[in-house]
Tab-separated table of C-alpha atoms in Angstrom:
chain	number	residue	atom	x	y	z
A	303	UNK	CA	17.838	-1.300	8.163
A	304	UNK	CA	16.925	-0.246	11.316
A	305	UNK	CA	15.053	-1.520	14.053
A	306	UNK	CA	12.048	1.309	13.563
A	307	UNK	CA	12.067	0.838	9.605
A	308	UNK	CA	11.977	-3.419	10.362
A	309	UNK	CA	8.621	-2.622	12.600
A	310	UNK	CA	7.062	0.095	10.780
A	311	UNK	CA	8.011	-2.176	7.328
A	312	UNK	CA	5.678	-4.812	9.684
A	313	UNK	CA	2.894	-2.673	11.379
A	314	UNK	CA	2.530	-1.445	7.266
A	315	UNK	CA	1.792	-4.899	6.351
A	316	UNK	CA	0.235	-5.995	8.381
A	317	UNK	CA	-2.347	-2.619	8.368
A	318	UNK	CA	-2.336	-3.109	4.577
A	319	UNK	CA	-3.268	-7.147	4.664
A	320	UNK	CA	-6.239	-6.357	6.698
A	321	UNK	CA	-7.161	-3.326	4.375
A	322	UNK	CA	-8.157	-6.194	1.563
A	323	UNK	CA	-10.515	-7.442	3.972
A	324	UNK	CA	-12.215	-4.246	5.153
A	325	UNK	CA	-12.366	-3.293	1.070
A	326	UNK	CA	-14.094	-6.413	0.034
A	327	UNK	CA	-16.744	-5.760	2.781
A	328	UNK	CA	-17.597	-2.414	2.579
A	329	UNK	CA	-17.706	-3.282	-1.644
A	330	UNK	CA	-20.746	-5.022	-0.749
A	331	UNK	CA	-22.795	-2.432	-0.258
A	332	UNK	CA	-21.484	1.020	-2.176
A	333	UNK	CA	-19.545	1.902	-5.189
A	334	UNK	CA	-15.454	2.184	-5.187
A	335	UNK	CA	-15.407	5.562	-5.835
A	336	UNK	CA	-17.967	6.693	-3.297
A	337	UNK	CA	-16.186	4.200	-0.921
A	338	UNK	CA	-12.612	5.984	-2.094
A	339	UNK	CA	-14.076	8.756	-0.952
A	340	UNK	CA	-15.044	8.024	2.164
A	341	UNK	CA	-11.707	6.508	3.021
A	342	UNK	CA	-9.731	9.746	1.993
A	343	UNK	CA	-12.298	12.262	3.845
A	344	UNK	CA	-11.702	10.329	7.272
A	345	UNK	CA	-7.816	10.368	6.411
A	346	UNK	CA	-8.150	13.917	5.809
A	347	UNK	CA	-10.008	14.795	8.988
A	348	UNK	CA	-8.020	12.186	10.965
A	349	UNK	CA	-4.621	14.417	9.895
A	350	UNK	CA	-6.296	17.841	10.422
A	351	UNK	CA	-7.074	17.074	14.063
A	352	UNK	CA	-3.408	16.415	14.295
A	353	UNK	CA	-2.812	19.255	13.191
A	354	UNK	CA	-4.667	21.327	14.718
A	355	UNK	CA	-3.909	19.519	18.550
A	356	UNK	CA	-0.590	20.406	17.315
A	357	UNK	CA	0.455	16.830	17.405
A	358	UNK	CA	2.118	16.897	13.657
A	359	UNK	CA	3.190	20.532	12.567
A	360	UNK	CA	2.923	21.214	8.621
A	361	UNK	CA	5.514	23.838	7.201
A	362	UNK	CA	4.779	26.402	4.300
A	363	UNK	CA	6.603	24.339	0.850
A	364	UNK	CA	5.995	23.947	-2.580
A	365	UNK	CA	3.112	21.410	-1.757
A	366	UNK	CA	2.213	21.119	-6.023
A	367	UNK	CA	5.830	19.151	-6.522
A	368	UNK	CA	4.337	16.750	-5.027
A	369	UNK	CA	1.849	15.785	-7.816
A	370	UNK	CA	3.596	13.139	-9.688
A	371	UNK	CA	3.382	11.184	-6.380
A	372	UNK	CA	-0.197	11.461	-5.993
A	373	UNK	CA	-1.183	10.704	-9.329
A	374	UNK	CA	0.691	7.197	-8.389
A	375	UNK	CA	-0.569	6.678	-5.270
A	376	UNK	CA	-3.291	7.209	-4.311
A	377	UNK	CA	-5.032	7.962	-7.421
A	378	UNK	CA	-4.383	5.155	-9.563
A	379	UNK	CA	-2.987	2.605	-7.193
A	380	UNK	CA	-6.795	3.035	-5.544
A	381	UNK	CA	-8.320	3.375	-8.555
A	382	UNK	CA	-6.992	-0.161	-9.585
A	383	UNK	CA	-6.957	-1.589	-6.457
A	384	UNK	CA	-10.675	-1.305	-5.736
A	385	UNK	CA	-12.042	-2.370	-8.786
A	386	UNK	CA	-9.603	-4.884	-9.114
A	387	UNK	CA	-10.853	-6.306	-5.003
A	388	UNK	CA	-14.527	-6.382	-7.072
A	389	UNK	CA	-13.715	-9.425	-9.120
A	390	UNK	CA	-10.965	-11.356	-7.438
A	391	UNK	CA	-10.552	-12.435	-3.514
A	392	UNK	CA	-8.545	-10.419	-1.136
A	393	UNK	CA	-5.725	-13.498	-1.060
A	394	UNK	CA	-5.329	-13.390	-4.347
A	395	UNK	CA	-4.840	-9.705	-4.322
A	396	UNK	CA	-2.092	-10.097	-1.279
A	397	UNK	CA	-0.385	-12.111	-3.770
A	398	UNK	CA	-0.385	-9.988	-6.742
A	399	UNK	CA	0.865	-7.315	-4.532
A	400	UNK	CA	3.713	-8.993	-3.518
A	401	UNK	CA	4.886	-8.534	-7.068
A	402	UNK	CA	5.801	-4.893	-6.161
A	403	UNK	CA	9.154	-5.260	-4.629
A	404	UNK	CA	10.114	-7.507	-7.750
A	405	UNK	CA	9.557	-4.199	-9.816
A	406	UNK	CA	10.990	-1.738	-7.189
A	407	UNK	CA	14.161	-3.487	-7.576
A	408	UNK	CA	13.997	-3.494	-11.625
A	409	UNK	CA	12.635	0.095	-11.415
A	410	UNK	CA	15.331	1.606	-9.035
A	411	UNK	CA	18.136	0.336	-10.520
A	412	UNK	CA	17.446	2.356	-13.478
A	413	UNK	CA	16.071	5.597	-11.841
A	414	UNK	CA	17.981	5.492	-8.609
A	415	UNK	CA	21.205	3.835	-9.436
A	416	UNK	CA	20.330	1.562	-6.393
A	417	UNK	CA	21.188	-2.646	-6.303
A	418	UNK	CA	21.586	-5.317	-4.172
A	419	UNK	CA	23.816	-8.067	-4.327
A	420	UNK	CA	23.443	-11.823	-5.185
A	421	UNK	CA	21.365	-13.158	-2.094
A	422	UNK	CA	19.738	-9.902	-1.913
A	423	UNK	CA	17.950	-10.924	-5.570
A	424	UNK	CA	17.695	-14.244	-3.865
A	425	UNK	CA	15.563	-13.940	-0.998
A	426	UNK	CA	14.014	-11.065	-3.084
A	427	UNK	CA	12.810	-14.335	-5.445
A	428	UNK	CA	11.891	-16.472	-2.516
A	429	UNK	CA	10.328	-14.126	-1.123
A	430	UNK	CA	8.013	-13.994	-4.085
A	431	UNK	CA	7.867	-17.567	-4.810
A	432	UNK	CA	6.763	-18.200	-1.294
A	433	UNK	CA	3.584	-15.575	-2.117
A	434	UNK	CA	2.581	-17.734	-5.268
A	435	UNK	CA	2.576	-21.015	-2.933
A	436	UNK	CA	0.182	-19.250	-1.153
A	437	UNK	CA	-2.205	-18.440	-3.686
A	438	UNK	CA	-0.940	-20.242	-6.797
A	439	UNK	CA	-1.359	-19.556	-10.378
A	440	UNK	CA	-5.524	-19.490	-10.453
A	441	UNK	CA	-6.405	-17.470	-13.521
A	442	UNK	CA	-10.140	-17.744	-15.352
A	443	UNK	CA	-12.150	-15.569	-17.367
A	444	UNK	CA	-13.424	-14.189	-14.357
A	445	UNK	CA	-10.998	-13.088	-12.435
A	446	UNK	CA	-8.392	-11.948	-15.232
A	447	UNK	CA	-9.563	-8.448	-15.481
A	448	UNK	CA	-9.331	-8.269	-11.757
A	449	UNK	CA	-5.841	-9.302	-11.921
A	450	UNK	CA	-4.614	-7.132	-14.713
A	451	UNK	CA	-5.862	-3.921	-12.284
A	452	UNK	CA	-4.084	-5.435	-9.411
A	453	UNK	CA	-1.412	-5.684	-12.046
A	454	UNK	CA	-1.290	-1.785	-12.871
A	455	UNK	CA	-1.514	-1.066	-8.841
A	456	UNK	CA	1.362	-3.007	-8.748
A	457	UNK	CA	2.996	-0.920	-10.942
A	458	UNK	CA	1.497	2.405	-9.512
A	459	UNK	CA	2.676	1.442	-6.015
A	460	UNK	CA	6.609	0.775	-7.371
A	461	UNK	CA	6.706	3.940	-8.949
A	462	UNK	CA	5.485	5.472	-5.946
A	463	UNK	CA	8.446	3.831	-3.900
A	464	UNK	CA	10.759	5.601	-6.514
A	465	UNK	CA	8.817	9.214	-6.522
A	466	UNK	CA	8.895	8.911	-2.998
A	467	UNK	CA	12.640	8.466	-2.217
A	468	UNK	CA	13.310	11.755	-4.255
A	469	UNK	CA	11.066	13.662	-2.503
A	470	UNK	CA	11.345	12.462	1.052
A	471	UNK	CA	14.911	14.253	0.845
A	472	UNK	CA	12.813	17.762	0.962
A	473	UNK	CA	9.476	17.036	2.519
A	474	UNK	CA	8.620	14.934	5.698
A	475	UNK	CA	6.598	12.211	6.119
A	476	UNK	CA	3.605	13.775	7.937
A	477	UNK	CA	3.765	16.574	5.127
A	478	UNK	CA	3.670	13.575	2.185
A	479	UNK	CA	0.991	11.601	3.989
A	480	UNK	CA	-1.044	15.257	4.960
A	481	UNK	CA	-1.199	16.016	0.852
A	482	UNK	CA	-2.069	12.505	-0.443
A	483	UNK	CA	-4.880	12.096	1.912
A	484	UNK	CA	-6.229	15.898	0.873
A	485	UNK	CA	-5.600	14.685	-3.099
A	486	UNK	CA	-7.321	11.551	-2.678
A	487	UNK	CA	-10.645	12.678	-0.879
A	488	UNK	CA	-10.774	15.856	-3.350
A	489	UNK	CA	-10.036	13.421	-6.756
A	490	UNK	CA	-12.515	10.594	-5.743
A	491	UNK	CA	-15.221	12.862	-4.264
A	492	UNK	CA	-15.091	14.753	-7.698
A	493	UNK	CA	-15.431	11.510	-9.549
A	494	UNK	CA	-17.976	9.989	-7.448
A	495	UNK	CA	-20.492	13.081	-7.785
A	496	UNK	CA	-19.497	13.536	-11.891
A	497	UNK	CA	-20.911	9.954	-11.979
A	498	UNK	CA	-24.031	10.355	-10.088
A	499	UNK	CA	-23.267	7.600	-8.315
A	500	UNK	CA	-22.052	9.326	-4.952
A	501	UNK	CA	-24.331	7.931	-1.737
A	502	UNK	CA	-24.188	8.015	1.675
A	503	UNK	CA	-24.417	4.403	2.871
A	504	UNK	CA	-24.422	4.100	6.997
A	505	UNK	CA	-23.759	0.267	8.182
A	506	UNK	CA	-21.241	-1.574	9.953
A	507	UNK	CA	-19.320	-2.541	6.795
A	508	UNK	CA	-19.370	0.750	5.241
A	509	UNK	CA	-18.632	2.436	8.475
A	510	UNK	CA	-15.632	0.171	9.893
A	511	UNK	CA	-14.378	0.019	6.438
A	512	UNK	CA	-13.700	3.747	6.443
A	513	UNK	CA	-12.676	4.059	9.687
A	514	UNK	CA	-10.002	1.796	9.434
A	515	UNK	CA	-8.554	2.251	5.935
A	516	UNK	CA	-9.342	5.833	6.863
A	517	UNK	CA	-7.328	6.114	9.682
A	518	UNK	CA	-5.161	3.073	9.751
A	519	UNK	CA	-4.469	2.145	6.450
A	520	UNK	CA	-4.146	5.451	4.798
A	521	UNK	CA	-3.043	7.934	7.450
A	522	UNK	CA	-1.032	5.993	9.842
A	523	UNK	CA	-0.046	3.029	7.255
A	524	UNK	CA	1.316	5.701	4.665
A	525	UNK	CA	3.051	7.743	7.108
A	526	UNK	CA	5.256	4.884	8.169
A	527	UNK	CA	5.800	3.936	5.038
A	528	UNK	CA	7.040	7.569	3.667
A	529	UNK	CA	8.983	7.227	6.992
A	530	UNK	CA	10.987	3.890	6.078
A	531	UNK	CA	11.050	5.320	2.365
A	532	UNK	CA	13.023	8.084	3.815
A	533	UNK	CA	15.395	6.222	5.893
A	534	UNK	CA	15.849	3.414	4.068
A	535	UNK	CA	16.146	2.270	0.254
A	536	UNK	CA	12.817	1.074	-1.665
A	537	UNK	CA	14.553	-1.886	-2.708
A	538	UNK	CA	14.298	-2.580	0.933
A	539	UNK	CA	11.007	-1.477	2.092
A	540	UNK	CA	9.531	-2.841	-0.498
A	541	UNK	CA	10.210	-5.945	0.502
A	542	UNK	CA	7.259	-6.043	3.403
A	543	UNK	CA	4.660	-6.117	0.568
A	544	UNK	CA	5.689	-10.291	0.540
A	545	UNK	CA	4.471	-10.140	4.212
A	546	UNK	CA	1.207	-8.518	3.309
A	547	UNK	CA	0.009	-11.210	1.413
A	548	UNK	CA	0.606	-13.472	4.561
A	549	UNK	CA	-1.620	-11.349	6.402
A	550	UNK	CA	-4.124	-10.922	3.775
A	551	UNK	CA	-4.518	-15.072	3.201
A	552	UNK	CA	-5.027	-15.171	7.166
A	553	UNK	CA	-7.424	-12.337	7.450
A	554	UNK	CA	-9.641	-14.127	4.288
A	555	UNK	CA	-9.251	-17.563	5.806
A	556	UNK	CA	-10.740	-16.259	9.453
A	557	UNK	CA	-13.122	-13.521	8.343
A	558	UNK	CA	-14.209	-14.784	4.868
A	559	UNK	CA	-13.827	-18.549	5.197
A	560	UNK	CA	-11.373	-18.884	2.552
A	561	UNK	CA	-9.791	-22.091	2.392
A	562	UNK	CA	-5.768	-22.784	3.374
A	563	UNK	CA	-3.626	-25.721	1.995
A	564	UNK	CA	-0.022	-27.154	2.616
A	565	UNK	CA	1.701	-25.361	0.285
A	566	UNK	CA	0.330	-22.353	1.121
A	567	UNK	CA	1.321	-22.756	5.010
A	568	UNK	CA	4.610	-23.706	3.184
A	569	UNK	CA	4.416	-20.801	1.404
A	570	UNK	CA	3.680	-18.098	4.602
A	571	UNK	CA	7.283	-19.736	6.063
A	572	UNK	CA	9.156	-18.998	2.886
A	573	UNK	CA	7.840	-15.229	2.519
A	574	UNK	CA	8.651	-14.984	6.631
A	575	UNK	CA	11.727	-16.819	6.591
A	576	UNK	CA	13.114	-14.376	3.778
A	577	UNK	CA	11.705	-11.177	5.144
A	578	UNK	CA	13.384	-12.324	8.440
A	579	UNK	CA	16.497	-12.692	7.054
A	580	UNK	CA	16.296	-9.511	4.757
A	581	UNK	CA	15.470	-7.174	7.630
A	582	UNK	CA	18.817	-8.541	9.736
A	583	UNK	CA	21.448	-8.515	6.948
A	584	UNK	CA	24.169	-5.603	7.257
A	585	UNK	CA	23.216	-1.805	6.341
A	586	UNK	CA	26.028	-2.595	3.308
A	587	UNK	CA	23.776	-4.837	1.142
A	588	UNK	CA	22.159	-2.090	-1.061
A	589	UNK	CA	25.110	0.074	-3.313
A	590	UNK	CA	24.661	3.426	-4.623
């Protein structure tokens, strides 16, 4: 990989890890779908300034083949992220998210004809072990239906990666990122009023929550990763999901007093330590 895919594969996480954080809060005090909908409608606006300051510049293409990838992500990958953030902690869905490069690689193999070698699997497992150290296996009554929807975001997001790769080879990044944020805010504004449950709530948590998964975590975050997606394999770039859960166990520990342990500081090193040496191997690792 290179250098720009290594640092937009860690500005995405760590933009992402936060984005649990700023969910939870904002959960507090309105609905998912009304909040969905505020996220989306400050992406949108955030991308239309750009281009209309002429900062990004969208072409004339056949915008509608690019519906498969939006019904991934972000319809359902939101749709089960969001309620799945309203029953569990946002550390324990960093971890559960971390499963997605573990299903990239199972997924692309198939539908790409893309593999890595032995110690690519490897650190790809360590990698993942070192995310379950950090939250470990805590499943109850309570939480399980949380984790099954962080479950099928898992699987929305990894089928994403795929969709993604195809496409990138005829649409760029800004013109990807441009049509999932219009998709998103027009889907989840749609559901929130067929509800009735569609709100305006004004205070802090509401407010920075949609400014910053607005902005960062949906416009900015999405456009580097349709970026790395295009120069690099999703077996690869998938990979930086492990590091998200490292930023999501921090961000909970300072800003939502969730407790750390040993084996979880144990387990930040491992997911590090193999994203570290991941990122560094040779361009040859990953056969077509």
């Amino acid at each position: 990989m290179s250098l720009k895919v290594i640092l937009s594969g860690f500005c995405v996480s760590l933009i992402f890890g936060f984005s649990f954080l700023f969910t939870k809060n904002a959960l507090d005090y309105v609905e998912p779908l009304t909040f969905l909908s505020y996220r989306f409608f400050v992406g949108s606006l955030f991308f239309l300034l750009l281009a209309l300051t002429r900062m990004i510049k969208l072409e004339r293409r056949p915008y509608w083949k690019l519906w498969k990838l939006v019904v991934f992500q972000p319809i359902l990958y939101f749709l089960f992220e969001t309620f799945g953030l309203q029953k569990i902690s946002s550390a324990e869905a960093g971890m559960i998210v971390a499963l997605i490069p573990i299903v990239v690689n199972v997924l692309a193999a198939f539908l790409l004809k893309e593999k890595g070698d032995l110690l690519h699997y490897t650190l790809v497992i360590s990698g993942f072990a070192g995310s379950i150290l950090i939250v470990g296996f805590n499943i109850s009554a309570q939480n399980f239906a949380g984790k099954l929807f962080m479950l099928f975001a898992v699987l929305s997001a990894a089928l994403y990666n795929i969709s993604s790769r195809k496409l990138s080879k005829e649409f760029s990044p800004y013109e990807i990122t441009f049509f999932m944020m219009i998709s998103g805010f027009i889907f989840f504004s749609l559901m929130s009023l067929a509800s009735n449950r569609f709100r305006i709530v004004l205070n802090v948590s509401t407010i920075f929550g949609a400014l910053y998964l607005g902005v960062f975590s949906s416009a900015v975050a999405f456009f580097l990763l349709n970026y790395m997606v295009k120069h690099a394999s999703p077996i690869l770039t998938s990979l930086f999901s492990n590091f998200t859960s490292v930023v999501a166990l921090v961000a909970g520990m300072f800003f939502r007093s969730e407790s750390v342990e040993i084996r979880q500081i144990f387990g930040i090193c491992i997911v590090l330590i193999s994203l570290l040496l991941i990122a560094y191997r040779k361009k040859g690792t990953i056969h077509r």
